[in-house]
CSV table of C-alpha atoms and ligand atoms in Angstrom, one decimal:
chain,number,residue,atom,x,y,z
E,115,MET,CA,20.1,37.1,40.3
E,116,THR,CA,16.4,37.3,41.5
E,117,THR,CA,15.5,39.0,38.2
E,118,ALA,CA,17.3,36.3,36.2
E,119,ILE,CA,15.4,33.5,38.1
E,120,LEU,CA,12.1,35.3,37.6
E,121,GLU,CA,12.8,35.7,33.8
E,122,CYS,CA,13.7,32.0,33.7
E,123,ILE,CA,10.4,31.0,35.5
E,124,SER,CA,8.5,33.3,33.1
E,125,THR,CA,10.1,31.8,30.0
E,126,LEU,CA,9.4,28.3,31.3
E,127,SER,CA,5.8,29.2,32.0
E,128,ILE,CA,5.4,30.6,28.4
E,129,SER,CA,7.0,27.4,27.0
E,130,PHE,CA,4.7,25.2,29.2
E,131,GLN,CA,1.6,27.2,28.0
E,132,GLN,CA,2.8,26.7,24.4
E,133,LEU,CA,3.2,23.0,25.0
E,134,ARG,CA,-0.3,22.8,26.5
E,135,ARG,CA,-1.6,24.4,23.3
E,136,LEU,CA,0.2,21.8,21.1
E,137,PRO,CA,-2.6,19.1,21.1
E,138,ARG,CA,-5.1,21.8,20.2
E,139,PHE,CA,-2.9,23.0,17.4
E,140,LEU,CA,-2.5,19.4,16.1
E,141,GLU,CA,-6.3,19.0,16.2
E,142,GLY,CA,-6.7,22.3,14.3
E,143,GLY,CA,-8.2,24.1,17.3
E,144,THR,CA,-11.1,22.7,19.3
E,145,THR,CA,-13.7,24.8,17.6
E,146,LYS,CA,-12.5,24.1,14.1
E,147,MET,CA,-12.1,20.3,14.5
E,148,PRO,CA,-15.5,18.6,14.5
E,149,LEU,CA,-15.9,15.3,16.3
E,150,THR,CA,-16.3,12.2,14.3
E,151,VAL,CA,-19.7,11.4,13.1
E,152,THR,CA,-21.9,8.3,12.5
E,153,ASP,CA,-22.5,6.6,9.2
E,154,SER,CA,-25.9,8.3,8.7
E,155,ASP,CA,-24.1,11.7,8.8
E,156,VAL,CA,-21.8,11.1,5.8
E,157,PRO,CA,-22.8,10.4,2.1
E,158,ARG,CA,-23.4,6.8,1.2
E,159,LEU,CA,-20.1,6.6,-0.7
E,160,PHE,CA,-18.1,6.9,2.5
E,161,ARG,CA,-20.0,4.3,4.5
E,162,GLU,CA,-18.3,1.0,5.1
E,163,PRO,CA,-20.3,-2.1,5.7
E,164,TYR,CA,-20.8,-2.8,9.5
E,165,ILE,CA,-18.8,0.3,10.4
E,166,GLN,CA,-21.2,2.6,12.2
E,167,THR,CA,-19.2,5.3,13.8
E,168,GLY,CA,-15.8,7.2,13.7
E,169,TYR,CA,-16.4,8.8,10.3
E,170,ARG,CA,-14.8,12.2,9.6
E,171,PRO,CA,-17.2,14.7,8.2
E,172,THR,CA,-16.8,15.8,4.5
E,173,ASP,CA,-16.1,19.3,3.2
E,174,GLN,CA,-13.6,20.4,5.9
E,175,ASP,CA,-10.4,22.1,4.8
E,176,TRP,CA,-7.4,20.0,3.9
E,177,LYS,CA,-5.6,20.8,7.1
E,178,TYR,CA,-8.3,19.0,9.0
E,179,TYR,CA,-7.7,15.8,7.1
E,180,PHE,CA,-3.9,16.0,7.4
E,181,LEU,CA,-4.1,16.7,11.1
E,182,SER,CA,-6.6,13.9,11.6
E,183,LEU,CA,-3.5,11.7,11.5
E,184,PHE,CA,-3.2,12.5,15.2
E,185,LYS,CA,-6.9,12.0,15.9
E,186,LYS,CA,-8.9,8.9,16.6
E,187,HIS,CA,-11.3,7.9,13.7
E,188,ASN,CA,-12.2,4.8,11.8
E,189,GLU,CA,-9.3,5.3,9.3
E,190,SER,CA,-6.5,6.0,12.0
E,191,VAL,CA,-5.3,2.4,12.2
E,192,ASN,CA,-5.3,2.0,8.4
E,193,VAL,CA,-3.1,5.1,8.1
E,194,TRP,CA,-0.7,4.3,10.9
E,195,THR,CA,-0.2,0.6,10.0
E,196,HIS,CA,1.2,1.5,6.6
E,197,LEU,CA,3.0,4.6,7.9
E,198,LEU,CA,4.9,2.4,10.4
E,199,VAL,CA,5.6,-0.2,7.7
E,200,ALA,CA,7.0,2.5,5.4
E,201,LEU,CA,9.2,3.8,8.2
E,202,ALA,CA,10.4,0.2,8.9
E,203,VAL,CA,11.2,-0.3,5.2
E,204,VAL,CA,13.2,3.0,5.0
E,205,LEU,CA,15.2,2.2,8.2
E,206,ARG,CA,15.9,-1.4,7.1
E,207,VAL,CA,17.1,-0.3,3.7
E,208,VAL,CA,19.3,2.5,5.2
E,209,ALA,CA,20.8,-0.1,7.6
E,210,PHE,CA,21.5,-2.5,4.7
E,211,VAL,CA,23.2,0.3,2.7
E,212,GLU,CA,25.2,1.5,5.7
E,213,ALA,CA,26.4,-2.1,6.3
E,214,GLY,CA,28.0,-1.9,2.8
E,215,SER,CA,25.6,-4.7,1.6
E,216,LEU,CA,24.0,-2.6,-1.2
E,217,SER,CA,25.8,-0.6,-3.8
E,218,LEU,CA,24.4,1.3,-6.8
E,219,ASN,CA,25.0,-0.8,-10.0
E,220,VAL,CA,23.0,-2.8,-12.6
E,221,VAL,CA,22.8,-5.8,-10.3
E,222,SER,CA,21.1,-3.8,-7.6
E,223,PHE,CA,18.7,-1.8,-9.8
E,224,PRO,CA,15.8,-4.3,-9.5
E,225,LEU,CA,16.2,-4.3,-5.7
E,226,TYR,CA,16.0,-0.5,-5.6
E,227,LEU,CA,12.9,-0.6,-7.8
E,228,TYR,CA,11.4,-3.1,-5.5
E,229,VAL,CA,12.0,-0.8,-2.5
E,230,LEU,CA,10.6,2.2,-4.5
E,231,SER,CA,7.5,0.1,-5.4
E,232,SER,CA,7.0,-0.8,-1.7
E,233,LEU,CA,7.2,2.8,-0.6
E,234,THR,CA,5.0,3.9,-3.5
E,235,TYR,CA,2.1,1.6,-2.6
E,236,LEU,CA,2.5,2.4,1.1
E,237,THR,CA,2.5,6.2,0.5
E,238,CYS,CA,-0.5,5.9,-1.9
E,239,SER,CA,-2.4,3.9,0.7
E,240,ILE,CA,-1.6,6.3,3.5
E,241,LEU,CA,-2.8,9.3,1.3
E,242,ALA,CA,-6.0,7.5,0.3
E,243,HIS,CA,-7.0,6.6,3.9
E,244,LEU,CA,-6.0,10.0,5.3
E,245,LEU,CA,-7.5,12.3,2.7
E,246,GLN,CA,-10.4,10.4,1.0
E,247,SER,CA,-13.1,11.8,3.3
E,248,LYS,CA,-12.6,15.4,2.0
E,249,SER,CA,-15.2,15.1,-0.8
E,250,GLU,CA,-16.6,12.5,-3.2
E,251,LEU,CA,-14.1,13.7,-5.9
E,252,ALA,CA,-11.2,13.4,-3.4
E,253,HIS,CA,-12.5,9.9,-2.4
E,254,TYR,CA,-12.4,8.7,-6.0
E,255,THR,CA,-9.1,10.5,-6.8
E,256,PHE,CA,-7.1,9.1,-3.9
E,257,TYR,CA,-8.4,5.5,-4.4
E,258,PHE,CA,-7.4,5.8,-8.1
E,259,ILE,CA,-4.0,6.8,-6.9
E,260,ASP,CA,-4.0,3.9,-4.5
E,261,TYR,CA,-4.6,1.5,-7.4
E,262,VAL,CA,-1.6,3.0,-9.3
E,263,GLY,CA,0.4,2.1,-6.1
E,264,VAL,CA,-0.9,-1.4,-6.1
E,265,SER,CA,0.0,-2.1,-9.7
E,266,THR,CA,3.5,-0.5,-9.1
E,267,TYR,CA,4.1,-2.8,-6.2
E,268,GLN,CA,3.0,-5.9,-8.1
E,269,TYR,CA,5.5,-5.2,-10.8
E,270,GLY,CA,8.2,-4.3,-8.4
E,271,CYS,CA,7.7,-7.7,-6.7
E,272,ALA,CA,7.7,-9.4,-10.1
E,273,LEU,CA,11.0,-7.8,-11.1
E,274,ALA,CA,12.7,-8.7,-7.7
E,275,HIS,CA,11.4,-12.3,-7.8
E,276,TYR,CA,12.5,-12.7,-11.4
E,277,TYR,CA,16.0,-11.3,-10.8
E,278,TYR,CA,16.9,-12.6,-7.4
E,279,THR,CA,14.7,-15.5,-6.4
E,280,SER,CA,14.0,-17.6,-9.5
E,281,ASN,CA,15.6,-21.0,-10.1
E,282,GLU,CA,17.2,-22.0,-13.4
E,283,ALA,CA,14.5,-24.5,-14.3
E,284,TRP,CA,11.7,-21.9,-13.7
E,285,TYR,CA,13.7,-19.2,-15.7
E,286,ASP,CA,14.2,-21.5,-18.7
E,287,LYS,CA,10.4,-22.0,-19.0
E,288,ALA,CA,9.1,-18.5,-18.0
E,289,CYS,CA,11.7,-16.0,-19.1
E,290,TYR,CA,10.0,-15.0,-22.3
E,291,PHE,CA,6.5,-14.2,-21.0
E,292,PHE,CA,7.0,-13.5,-17.3
E,293,LEU,CA,7.8,-9.8,-17.2
E,294,PRO,CA,5.5,-8.7,-20.2
E,295,GLY,CA,2.8,-10.8,-18.5
E,296,ALA,CA,3.4,-9.3,-15.1
E,297,ALA,CA,3.4,-5.7,-16.5
E,298,PHE,CA,0.2,-6.4,-18.4
E,299,LEU,CA,-1.6,-7.9,-15.4
E,300,GLY,CA,-0.3,-5.2,-13.1
E,301,TRP,CA,-1.8,-2.6,-15.4
E,302,LEU,CA,-5.0,-4.7,-15.7
E,303,SER,CA,-5.3,-4.7,-11.9
E,304,CYS,CA,-5.2,-0.9,-12.0
E,305,VAL,CA,-7.8,-0.8,-14.8
E,306,GLY,CA,-10.0,-3.4,-13.1
E,307,CYS,CA,-10.0,-1.5,-9.8
E,308,CYS,CA,-10.6,1.9,-11.4
E,309,TYR,CA,-13.4,0.6,-13.6
E,310,ALA,CA,-15.1,-1.2,-10.6
E,311,LYS,CA,-14.8,2.0,-8.6
E,312,TYR,CA,-16.2,4.1,-11.5
E,313,CYS,CA,-19.1,1.8,-12.4
E,314,TYR,CA,-20.6,0.7,-9.1
E,315,LYS,CA,-22.2,2.6,-6.2
E,316,ARG,CA,-23.1,1.4,-2.7
E,317,PRO,CA,-24.3,-1.2,-1.9
E,318,TYR,CA,-21.7,-2.7,-4.1
E,319,PRO,CA,-22.6,-5.8,-6.1
E,320,VAL,CA,-20.3,-8.9,-6.2
E,321,MET,CA,-19.2,-8.0,-9.7
E,322,ARG,CA,-17.3,-5.1,-8.2
E,323,LYS,CA,-15.2,-7.4,-6.0
E,324,ILE,CA,-14.6,-9.8,-8.9
E,325,LEU,CA,-13.3,-6.9,-11.1
E,326,GLN,CA,-11.0,-5.9,-8.3
E,327,VAL,CA,-9.8,-9.3,-7.1
E,328,VAL,CA,-9.5,-11.4,-10.3
E,329,PRO,CA,-6.9,-9.3,-12.2
E,330,ALA,CA,-5.0,-8.7,-9.0
E,331,GLY,CA,-5.2,-12.4,-8.1
E,332,LEU,CA,-3.9,-13.4,-11.6
E,333,ALA,CA,-1.1,-10.9,-11.2
E,334,TYR,CA,-0.2,-12.3,-7.8
E,335,ILE,CA,-0.2,-15.9,-9.1
E,336,LEU,CA,2.2,-15.0,-11.9
E,337,ASP,CA,4.4,-12.7,-9.8
E,338,ILE,CA,4.8,-15.2,-7.0
E,339,SER,CA,5.5,-18.2,-9.4
E,340,PRO,CA,9.3,-17.9,-9.1
E,341,VAL,CA,8.9,-18.1,-5.3
E,342,VAL,CA,6.5,-21.0,-5.4
E,343,HIS,CA,8.8,-22.9,-7.8
E,344,ARG,CA,11.8,-22.3,-5.6
E,345,ILE,CA,10.0,-23.5,-2.5
E,346,VAL,CA,8.4,-26.6,-4.2
E,347,THR,CA,11.6,-27.7,-5.8
E,348,CYS,CA,14.0,-27.0,-2.9
E,349,HIS,CA,15.9,-30.0,-1.6
E,350,MET,CA,16.3,-31.0,2.1
E,351,GLU,CA,19.6,-29.1,2.4
E,352,ASP,CA,17.9,-25.9,1.1
E,353,TYR,CA,15.8,-25.8,4.2
E,354,THR,CA,18.8,-24.2,6.0
E,355,ASP,CA,18.3,-21.3,3.5
E,356,LYS,CA,16.7,-18.6,5.5
E,357,ALA,CA,15.4,-16.9,2.3
E,358,VAL,CA,13.2,-19.9,1.5
E,359,TRP,CA,11.5,-19.6,5.0
E,360,LEU,CA,11.1,-15.9,4.6
E,361,HIS,CA,9.5,-16.3,1.2
E,362,SER,CA,7.2,-18.9,2.6
E,363,LEU,CA,6.3,-16.5,5.4
E,364,GLN,CA,5.6,-13.6,2.9
E,365,MET,CA,3.1,-15.9,1.1
E,366,ILE,CA,1.4,-17.0,4.3
E,367,PHE,CA,1.0,-13.3,5.3
E,368,PHE,CA,-0.3,-12.3,1.9
E,369,ILE,CA,-2.9,-15.1,1.8
E,370,ILE,CA,-4.2,-14.2,5.3
E,371,GLY,CA,-4.3,-10.6,4.3
E,372,ALA,CA,-6.1,-11.4,1.1
E,373,TYR,CA,-8.8,-13.1,3.1
E,374,PHE,CA,-9.4,-10.1,5.3
E,375,PHE,CA,-9.4,-7.8,2.2
E,376,SER,CA,-12.1,-9.9,0.6
E,377,CYS,CA,-14.4,-10.5,3.6
E,378,PRO,CA,-15.7,-7.9,6.1
E,379,VAL,CA,-14.6,-10.0,9.0
E,380,PRO,CA,-14.8,-9.7,12.1
E,381,GLU,CA,-17.0,-6.5,11.8
E,382,LYS,CA,-19.7,-8.6,10.1
E,383,TYR,CA,-20.3,-10.5,13.3
E,384,PHE,CA,-19.9,-7.5,15.6
E,385,PRO,CA,-21.4,-4.5,13.8
E,386,GLY,CA,-20.3,-1.2,15.4
E,387,SER,CA,-17.8,-2.9,17.7
E,388,CYS,CA,-14.8,-2.9,15.4
E,389,ASP,CA,-15.3,0.7,14.1
E,390,PHE,CA,-12.0,2.1,15.5
E,391,ILE,CA,-9.9,-1.0,16.0
E,392,GLY,CA,-10.1,-4.5,14.6
E,393,HIS,CA,-12.0,-4.3,11.4
E,394,GLY,CA,-11.0,-6.5,8.5
E,395,HIS,CA,-9.3,-3.8,6.4
E,396,GLN,CA,-7.0,-2.9,9.3
E,397,ILE,CA,-6.1,-6.6,9.7
E,398,PHE,CA,-5.4,-6.8,5.9
E,399,HIS,CA,-3.1,-3.8,6.3
E,400,VAL,CA,-1.2,-5.5,9.1
E,401,PHE,CA,-0.7,-8.7,7.2
E,402,LEU,CA,0.2,-6.9,3.9
E,403,GLY,CA,2.8,-4.9,5.9
E,404,LEU,CA,4.2,-8.1,7.4
E,405,CYS,CA,4.3,-9.7,3.9
E,406,THR,CA,6.3,-6.7,2.6
E,407,LEU,CA,8.8,-6.8,5.5
E,408,SER,CA,9.4,-10.6,5.3
E,409,GLN,CA,9.7,-10.2,1.5
E,410,LEU,CA,12.2,-7.5,1.9
E,411,GLU,CA,14.4,-9.6,4.2
E,412,ALA,CA,14.1,-12.6,1.8
E,413,LEU,CA,15.2,-10.4,-1.1
E,414,PHE,CA,18.1,-9.0,0.8
E,415,ILE,CA,19.4,-12.6,1.4
E,416,ASP,CA,18.8,-13.6,-2.3
E,417,TYR,CA,20.5,-10.4,-3.4
E,418,GLN,CA,23.6,-11.2,-1.3
E,419,THR,CA,23.8,-14.9,-2.0
E,420,ARG,CA,22.8,-15.3,-5.6
E,421,GLN,CA,24.7,-12.5,-7.5
E,422,GLU,CA,26.6,-15.0,-9.6
E,423,VAL,CA,23.3,-16.3,-11.0
E,424,PHE,CA,22.2,-12.8,-11.8
E,425,SER,CA,25.5,-11.9,-13.6
E,426,ALA,CA,25.5,-15.2,-15.6
E,427,ARG,CA,21.9,-14.8,-16.7
E,428,TYR,CA,21.3,-11.2,-17.5
E,429,SER,CA,23.2,-8.6,-19.6
E,430,SER,CA,23.4,-5.0,-18.4
E,431,ASN,CA,21.3,-3.8,-21.4
E,432,TYR,CA,18.6,-6.3,-20.8
E,433,THR,CA,18.4,-5.4,-17.1
E,434,LEU,CA,18.2,-1.7,-17.9
E,435,MET,CA,15.4,-2.3,-20.4
E,436,CYS,CA,13.5,-4.3,-17.8
E,437,CYS,CA,14.0,-1.5,-15.3
E,438,ALA,CA,12.7,1.0,-17.8
E,439,SER,CA,9.6,-1.0,-18.2
E,440,PHE,CA,8.8,-0.4,-14.5
E,441,PHE,CA,8.5,3.3,-15.2
E,442,LEU,CA,6.5,2.6,-18.3
E,443,LEU,CA,4.0,0.7,-16.2
E,444,ILE,CA,3.7,3.5,-13.7
E,445,LEU,CA,3.1,5.9,-16.6
E,446,CYS,CA,0.3,3.6,-18.1
E,447,SER,CA,-1.3,3.2,-14.7
E,448,THR,CA,-1.1,6.9,-14.0
E,449,PHE,CA,-2.8,7.7,-17.3
E,450,THR,CA,-5.5,5.2,-16.5
E,451,ALA,CA,-6.1,6.8,-13.1
E,452,VAL,CA,-6.1,10.3,-14.6
E,453,TYR,CA,-8.6,9.2,-17.3
E,454,ALA,CA,-10.8,7.5,-14.6
E,455,ARG,CA,-10.7,10.7,-12.5
E,456,ARG,CA,-11.8,12.8,-15.5
E,457,ARG,CA,-14.7,10.5,-16.2
E,458,ILE,CA,-15.8,10.4,-12.5
E,459,LYS,CA,-15.6,14.2,-12.3
E,460,GLU,CA,-18.0,14.4,-15.3
E,461,LYS,CA,-20.3,11.9,-13.7
E,462,LEU,CA,-20.3,13.8,-10.4
E,463,ALA,CA,-21.1,17.0,-12.3
E,464,ARG,CA,-24.1,15.3,-13.8
E,465,LYS,CA,-25.0,14.2,-10.3
E,466,GLU,CA,-25.2,10.6,-11.5
E,467,LEU,CA,-23.6,9.3,-8.3
I,88,ZN,ZN1,-6.2,0.1,2.6
């Protein structure tokens, strides 16, 4: 009996010691895991305006960057915001499917593609913020991947708005050019962002922001047009429609997010004070995440309540063709990113950056 108790205590003691080692394992070992460094310790490419500390050093092994998920640095909040939103999207979709509200058929294809596009942009963003500090080539590569995610999400939104949200009057006017236009502008956003990233080095000129924001802004204006039309033309009785409110909310969240994406606020006014928590890009992530979650809820309602509109308007073959164009856009954007990566690799080899 005493031996059994002693064995039990010994096992518990070993388990406790293993548990105590867990944080060190997650950090890759105290000796291997360097502390974060200041902006002057990393190449200029990695320095963000008004962010002075919390940078991860370059040229560590990949494990260091993966495990930095559990460490405090100036990208932690950027990673965790989109990680939590991705988790929320997955859980919400699973609940929707389990409630028997979503089946697998032609009517639901655009909704599945929308969910796929959301998870794609969130995953690409998580990877970019988590792994970009590894090297200059990794920085460019993961941001090019991030831009593929953005164009994918833009087109996923366009498809879902087109199929589930649009009114008859909007559809009659825009049905011929909307999806080709959305696909083209989605791809152009990817091209604009890759080109801006390839061409300019820090300190970035205004032209870089213009190349990033203008194609993406045009894509957003087109993609959101079915939603705007629905909100503007809705009658008094439509205000009981929860989807209209949620769509309004997704637009408000997006516009606030776009402001924080474009301006380095509040860190501009408090340099060095927002390094870990509170800088503009983190606020942008939070609002973009809220935009996605309210958009998802709105689309769930539209999908459930407007299926007869869908069935009357679109043939199965047409829908399948539109869904195929989603994958074509991903392919075009991926080729663009691969090409941009090749060019930047050559440029880095020539030490032009
Ligand atoms: Zn980001």
